[in-house]
Amino acid sequence: MGDVWAFGRDSGFVAGQVLVGFDVESADGVIGHVERLEDEPGKQHLVVDTGVWKFGRSVLIPAGAVTVVDGEDRKVKVAASREEIKSAPRFTTDSETTDRAYLAEVGAYYVSLRG
């Protein structure tokens, strides 16, 4: 995953690219769609609306977990499985996207998945 808070060079992400509305998929199924994208260096991440899959909750996924951005098909693929994303630190409020402790916890969780 490289830097957990940056899109990988091979992901296909282009700086300034609008990902809102793109479908988000893991190897084992659809997770939801991109609700918001934070493109600030050192804090790049997606807020993904999981719809009914996770009882209408959103999840925060660091950009480093993104393996492919397909602009043509409007899809983002991630390395984590659906179960791993369900088990990630819970995202509840937008203020958490600026909370260093929360971001550190999320980052450490996704780094631990690289194992």
N, CA, C and O of each residue as an XYZ file, in Angstrom:
460
protein
N       0.811     -1.201      0.000
C       0.000      0.000      0.000
C       0.855      1.266      0.000
O       0.302      2.350     -0.189
N       2.152      1.191      0.198
C       2.952      2.418      0.253
C       2.494      3.291      1.403
O       2.168      2.786      2.478
N       2.465      4.602      1.188
C       1.963      5.546      2.194
C       0.453      5.371      2.298
O      -0.258      5.515      1.304
N      -0.033      5.066      3.473
C      -1.458      4.785      3.658
C      -2.338      6.001      3.339
O      -3.515      5.834      3.021
N      -1.793      7.207      3.416
C      -2.583      8.430      3.185
C      -2.312      9.066      1.827
O      -2.536     10.264      1.651
N      -1.832      8.278      0.863
C      -1.594      8.789     -0.490
C      -1.975      7.723     -1.510
O      -1.775      6.531     -1.278
N      -2.522      8.159     -2.636
C      -2.829      7.230     -3.718
C      -1.524      6.709     -4.290
O      -0.583      7.476     -4.494
N      -1.461      5.413     -4.550
C      -0.274      4.819     -5.150
C      -0.087      5.303     -6.581
O      -1.055      5.629     -7.269
N       1.157      5.345     -7.017
C       1.455      5.806     -8.382
C       0.793      4.944     -9.441
O       0.444      5.433    -10.515
N       0.619      3.666     -9.147
C       0.041      2.741    -10.118
C      -1.474      2.621    -10.014
O      -2.079      1.815    -10.720
N      -2.093      3.414     -9.142
C      -3.544      3.285     -8.925
C      -4.369      3.845    -10.077
O      -5.515      3.442    -10.276
N      -3.792      4.769    -10.835
C      -4.560      5.412    -11.906
C      -5.215      6.706    -11.464
O      -5.874      7.367    -12.266
N      -5.046      7.086    -10.191
C      -5.617      8.342     -9.707
C      -4.832      9.506    -10.278
O      -3.601      9.490    -10.305
N      -5.564     10.524    -10.739
C      -4.955     11.730    -11.272
C      -5.315     12.873    -10.327
O      -6.486     13.061     -9.997
N      -4.317     13.635     -9.892
C      -4.570     14.751     -8.966
C      -5.693     15.629     -9.503
O      -5.707     16.000    -10.676
N      -6.629     15.949     -8.624
C      -7.762     16.778     -9.000
C      -8.933     15.998     -9.583
O      -9.981     16.574     -9.873
N      -8.762     14.702     -9.755
C      -9.824     13.867    -10.313
C     -11.017     13.825     -9.363
O     -10.842     13.685     -8.153
N     -12.211     13.943     -9.899
C     -13.431     13.893     -9.096
C     -13.898     12.438     -9.034
O     -14.224     11.834    -10.055
N     -13.925     11.888     -7.819
C     -14.326     10.489     -7.644
C     -15.710     10.353     -7.025
O     -16.224      9.240     -6.905
N     -16.317     11.458     -6.631
C     -17.642     11.400     -6.000
C     -18.616     10.686     -6.940
O     -18.729     11.018     -8.120
N     -19.311      9.698     -6.381
C     -20.270      8.917     -7.149
C     -19.704      7.635     -7.725
O     -20.466      6.773     -8.164
N     -18.365      7.481     -7.737
C     -17.767      6.249     -8.243
C     -18.156      5.085     -7.333
O     -18.260      5.254     -6.118
N     -18.371      3.908     -7.917
C     -18.594      2.697     -7.135
C     -17.277      2.280     -6.498
O     -16.209      2.483     -7.076
N     -17.354      1.696     -5.304
C     -16.167      1.205     -4.608
C     -16.323     -0.297     -4.438
O     -17.328     -0.779     -3.917
N     -15.301     -1.034     -4.891
C     -15.353     -2.495     -4.858
C     -14.122     -3.064     -4.180
O     -13.022     -2.519     -4.277
N     -14.338     -4.179     -3.488
C     -13.222     -4.984     -2.984
C     -13.221     -6.256     -3.828
O     -14.079     -6.429     -4.693
N     -12.271     -7.132     -3.583
C     -12.198     -8.383     -4.337
C     -13.438     -9.244     -4.119
O     -13.777    -10.079     -4.957
N     -14.116     -9.035     -2.981
C     -15.268     -9.889     -2.668
C     -16.609     -9.149     -2.711
O     -17.579     -9.589     -2.093
N     -16.668     -8.043     -3.428
C     -17.969     -7.412     -3.612
C     -17.968     -5.899     -3.537
O     -16.969     -5.269     -3.192
N     -19.116     -5.339     -3.871
C     -19.296     -3.897     -3.855
C     -19.405     -3.419     -2.413
O     -20.070     -4.051     -1.592
N     -18.754     -2.309     -2.111
C     -18.772     -1.735     -0.771
C     -19.764     -0.579     -0.708
O     -20.480     -0.422      0.281
N     -19.805      0.220     -1.757
C     -20.698      1.376     -1.795
C     -20.245      2.340     -2.864
O     -19.746      1.928     -3.911
N     -20.420      3.648     -2.600
C     -19.960      4.652     -3.562
C     -19.273      5.809     -2.836
O     -19.541      6.082     -1.666
N     -18.392      6.470     -3.554
C     -17.627      7.580     -2.974
C     -18.568      8.745     -2.691
O     -19.226      9.273     -3.588
N     -18.612      9.124     -1.431
C     -19.426     10.250     -0.993
C     -18.593     11.533     -1.013
O     -19.065     12.596     -1.416
N     -17.331     11.403     -0.564
C     -16.417     12.539     -0.537
C     -14.987     12.044     -0.742
O     -14.653     10.898     -0.440
N     -14.163     12.937     -1.259
C     -12.748     12.651     -1.441
C     -11.958     13.770     -0.783
O     -12.206     14.949     -1.037
N     -11.009     13.399      0.057
C     -10.062     14.372      0.622
C      -8.781     14.203     -0.171
O      -8.154     13.145     -0.129
N      -8.388     15.247     -0.896
C      -7.220     15.158     -1.766
C      -6.030     15.946     -1.231
O      -5.083     16.221     -1.968
N      -6.077     16.311      0.053
C      -4.968     17.057      0.650
C      -3.789     16.111      0.896
O      -3.955     15.065      1.522
N      -2.598     16.475      0.405
C      -1.424     15.613      0.611
C      -1.247     15.244      2.084
O      -1.368     16.085      2.975
N      -0.959     13.964      2.312
C      -0.749     13.466      3.666
C      -2.030     13.058      4.374
O      -1.980     12.477      5.458
N      -3.191     13.360      3.768
C      -4.484     12.997      4.378
C      -5.469     12.489      3.328
O      -6.677     12.516      3.562
N      -4.986     12.032      2.190
C      -5.895     11.591      1.128
C      -6.699     10.382      1.588
O      -6.148      9.386      2.058
N      -8.009     10.495      1.442
C      -8.883      9.382      1.797
C     -10.234      9.539      1.120
O     -10.568     10.595      0.582
N     -10.997      8.461      1.162
C     -12.361      8.444      0.653
C     -13.320      8.266      1.809
O     -13.042      7.514      2.743
N     -14.443      8.951      1.753
C     -15.566      8.637      2.633
C     -16.554      7.927      1.730
O     -17.024      8.483      0.738
N     -16.862      6.686      2.092
C     -17.680      5.830      1.244
C     -19.022      5.566      1.911
O     -19.083      5.116      3.055
N     -20.092      5.853      1.183
C     -21.453      5.555      1.643
C     -21.707      4.088      1.338
O     -21.733      3.684      0.175
N     -21.894      3.293      2.384
C     -22.088      1.853      2.204
C     -23.542      1.477      1.974
O     -23.848      0.303      1.770
N     -24.446      2.454      2.003
C     -25.857      2.162      1.760
C     -26.381      1.152      2.764
O     -26.060      1.219      3.950
N     -27.177      0.229      2.292
C     -27.791     -0.755      3.187
C     -26.819     -1.838      3.630
O     -27.088     -2.549      4.598
N     -25.679     -1.976      2.927
C     -24.720     -3.029      3.261
C     -24.259     -2.922      4.697
O     -24.127     -3.941      5.375
N     -24.010     -1.724      5.177
C     -23.564     -1.561      6.556
C     -24.546     -0.655      7.304
O     -24.140      0.235      8.052
N     -25.816     -0.890      7.094
C     -26.886     -0.172      7.790
C     -26.825      1.332      7.564
O     -27.057      2.117      8.482
N     -26.507      1.729      6.317
C     -26.521      3.137      5.966
C     -25.374      3.945      6.510
O     -25.436      5.174      6.499
N     -24.333      3.303      6.985
C     -23.176      4.020      7.532
C     -22.174      4.343      6.436
O     -22.163      3.734      5.366
N     -21.346      5.309      6.737
C     -20.222      5.618      5.862
C     -18.954      5.058      6.501
O     -18.886      4.863      7.715
N     -17.957      4.807      5.663
C     -16.659      4.347      6.145
C     -15.582      5.243      5.555
O     -15.747      5.799      4.469
N     -14.470      5.378      6.285
C     -13.333      6.145      5.804
C     -12.274      5.159      5.340
O     -11.867      4.273      6.092
N     -11.831      5.315      4.101
C     -10.824      4.417      3.536
C      -9.628      5.252      3.091
O      -9.767      6.112      2.220
N      -8.458      5.011      3.674
C      -7.264      5.753      3.263
C      -6.945      5.504      1.786
O      -7.181      4.412      1.270
N      -6.413      6.513      1.117
C      -6.097      6.413     -0.307
C      -5.123      5.278     -0.605
O      -5.165      4.698     -1.690
N      -4.250      4.956      0.343
C      -3.286      3.885      0.130
C      -3.910      2.513     -0.016
O      -3.259      1.583     -0.491
N      -5.176      2.375      0.393
C      -5.879      1.097      0.237
C      -6.475      0.953     -1.166
O      -6.945     -0.123     -1.535
N      -6.454      2.041     -1.946
C      -6.997      2.021     -3.308
C      -5.973      1.393     -4.238
O      -4.818      1.816     -4.280
N      -6.404      0.378     -4.986
C      -5.502     -0.280     -5.925
C      -5.720      0.199     -7.351
O      -4.776      0.256     -8.139
N      -6.975      0.548     -7.694
C      -7.297      0.961     -9.059
C      -8.356      2.049     -9.030
O      -9.352      1.949     -8.314
N      -8.122      3.097     -9.828
C      -9.144      4.103    -10.097
C      -9.425      4.002    -11.595
O      -8.558      4.299    -12.417
N     -10.634      3.584    -11.943
C     -11.025      3.402    -13.336
C     -12.007      4.505    -13.710
O     -13.205      4.402    -13.447
N     -11.484      5.562    -14.325
C     -12.312      6.701    -14.688
C     -13.363      6.370    -15.728
O     -14.450      6.949    -15.722
N     -13.052      5.450    -16.614
C     -13.989      5.085    -17.676
C     -15.210      4.363    -17.120
O     -16.342      4.683    -17.481
N     -14.981      3.391    -16.242
C     -16.087      2.625    -15.645
C     -16.599      3.242    -14.351
O     -17.547      2.732    -13.754
N     -15.968      4.357    -13.905
C     -16.357      5.047    -12.672
C     -16.339      4.092    -11.472
O     -17.307      3.989    -10.718
N     -15.194      3.393    -11.321
C     -15.010      2.440    -10.228
C     -13.702      2.699     -9.514
O     -12.710      3.112    -10.116
N     -13.723      2.447     -8.212
C     -12.525      2.470     -7.381
C     -12.424      1.088     -6.754
O     -13.381      0.603     -6.150
N     -11.266      0.454     -6.899
C     -11.063     -0.860     -6.291
C     -10.106     -0.713     -5.124
O      -9.132      0.037     -5.188
N     -10.403     -1.448     -4.047
C      -9.586     -1.373     -2.841
C      -9.019     -2.750     -2.489
O      -9.578     -3.783     -2.859
N      -7.894     -2.738     -1.766
C      -7.204     -3.972     -1.393
C      -7.919     -4.713     -0.263
O      -7.860     -5.941     -0.196
N      -8.583     -3.991      0.611
C      -9.231     -4.614      1.776
C     -10.512     -5.346      1.361
O     -11.184     -4.963      0.402
N     -10.828     -6.398      2.101
C     -12.074     -7.132      1.857
C     -13.241     -6.404      2.529
O     -13.042     -5.491      3.330
N     -14.438     -6.819      2.191
C     -15.628     -6.231      2.823
C     -15.567     -6.417      4.341
O     -15.866     -5.492      5.096
N     -15.183     -7.597      4.777
C     -15.123     -7.876      6.219
C     -14.077     -7.006      6.909
O     -14.301     -6.512      8.014
N     -12.930     -6.821      6.245
C     -11.887     -5.962      6.821
C     -12.371     -4.521      6.933
O     -12.076     -3.840      7.916
N     -13.099     -4.063      5.949
C     -13.627     -2.699      5.995
C     -14.690     -2.577      7.081
O     -14.759     -1.560      7.771
N     -15.515     -3.603      7.236
C     -16.511     -3.594      8.323
C     -15.826     -3.523      9.683
O     -16.363     -2.924     10.615
N     -14.645     -4.127      9.804
C     -13.934     -4.193     11.078
C     -13.046     -2.977     11.341
O     -12.452     -2.871     12.414
N     -12.950     -2.074     10.390
C     -12.107     -0.881     10.550
C     -12.675      0.015     11.645
O     -13.852     -0.094     11.988
N     -11.845      0.899     12.196
C     -12.360      1.847     13.196
C     -13.576      2.585     12.640
O     -13.565      3.078     11.512
N     -14.599      2.646     13.443
C     -15.881      3.192     13.004
C     -15.790      4.692     12.702
O     -15.224      5.462     13.478
N     -16.356      5.085     11.566
C     -16.439      6.487     11.160
C     -17.840      6.974     11.506
O     -18.829      6.399     11.052
N     -17.929      8.037     12.311
C     -19.256      8.504     12.713
C     -19.533      9.956     12.357
O     -20.676     10.297     12.053
N     -18.523     10.826     12.384
C     -18.768     12.239     12.092
C     -17.677     12.813     11.201
O     -16.535     12.356     11.228
N     -18.039     13.818     10.414
C     -17.070     14.451      9.531
C     -15.897     15.064     10.285
O     -14.803     15.178      9.733
N     -16.108     15.460     11.537
C     -15.012     16.064     12.302
C     -13.863     15.074     12.492
O     -12.727     15.485     12.728
N     -14.146     13.784     12.393
C     -13.095     12.777     12.548
C     -12.066     12.851     11.420
O     -10.935     12.394     11.584
N     -12.452     13.423     10.273
C     -11.508     13.507      9.161
C     -10.373     14.481      9.449
O      -9.391     14.520      8.708
N     -10.494     15.267     10.516
C      -9.411     16.173     10.913
C      -8.841     15.812     12.286
O      -7.955     16.502     12.789
N      -9.342     14.741     12.891
C      -8.891     14.293     14.207
C      -7.653     13.406     14.032
O      -7.746     12.282     13.539
N      -6.499     13.929     14.443
C      -5.236     13.205     14.253
C      -5.243     11.820     14.906
O      -4.712     10.865     14.339
N      -5.837     11.708     16.085
C      -5.870     10.420     16.793
C      -6.701      9.406     16.010
O      -6.300      8.252     15.861
N      -7.850      9.837     15.515
C      -8.702      8.926     14.726
C      -7.982      8.510     13.444
O      -7.954      7.328     13.102
N      -7.400      9.481     12.734
C      -6.695      9.163     11.491
C      -5.517      8.223     11.748
O      -5.243      7.336     10.939
N      -4.828      8.410     12.860
C      -3.717      7.521     13.218
C      -4.232      6.100     13.453
O      -3.601      5.129     13.037
N      -5.383      5.987     14.123
C      -5.977      4.672     14.388
C      -6.378      3.987     13.075
O      -6.109      2.801     12.884
N      -7.014      4.730     12.184
C      -7.424      4.173     10.890
C      -6.193      3.782     10.076
O      -6.144      2.696      9.499
N      -5.206      4.664     10.033
C      -3.984      4.371      9.287
C      -3.284      3.126      9.789
O      -2.851      2.286      9.000
N      -3.172      3.007     11.107
C      -2.523      1.829     11.712
C      -3.315      0.556     11.377
O      -2.721     -0.491     11.121
N      -4.629      0.641     11.379
C      -5.454     -0.527     11.065
C      -5.178     -0.994      9.624
O      -4.935     -2.178      9.389
N      -5.216     -0.065      8.672
C      -4.999     -0.463      7.274
C      -3.569     -0.931      7.021
O      -3.350     -1.822      6.200
N      -2.594     -0.342      7.714
C      -1.205     -0.817      7.596
C      -1.119     -2.251      8.128
O      -0.384     -3.069      7.573
N      -1.851     -2.561      9.182
C      -1.812     -3.918      9.763
C      -2.365     -4.971      8.802
O      -2.049     -6.152      8.942
N      -3.174     -4.569      7.839
C      -3.754     -5.513      6.896
C      -2.752     -5.961      5.842
O      -2.971     -6.958      5.155
N      -1.668     -5.234      5.717
C      -0.679     -5.561      4.696
C       0.022     -6.886      4.945
O       0.470     -7.557      4.015
N       0.109     -7.256      6.245
C       0.747     -8.423      6.772
C       1.238     -9.409      5.857
O       1.791    -10.424      6.280
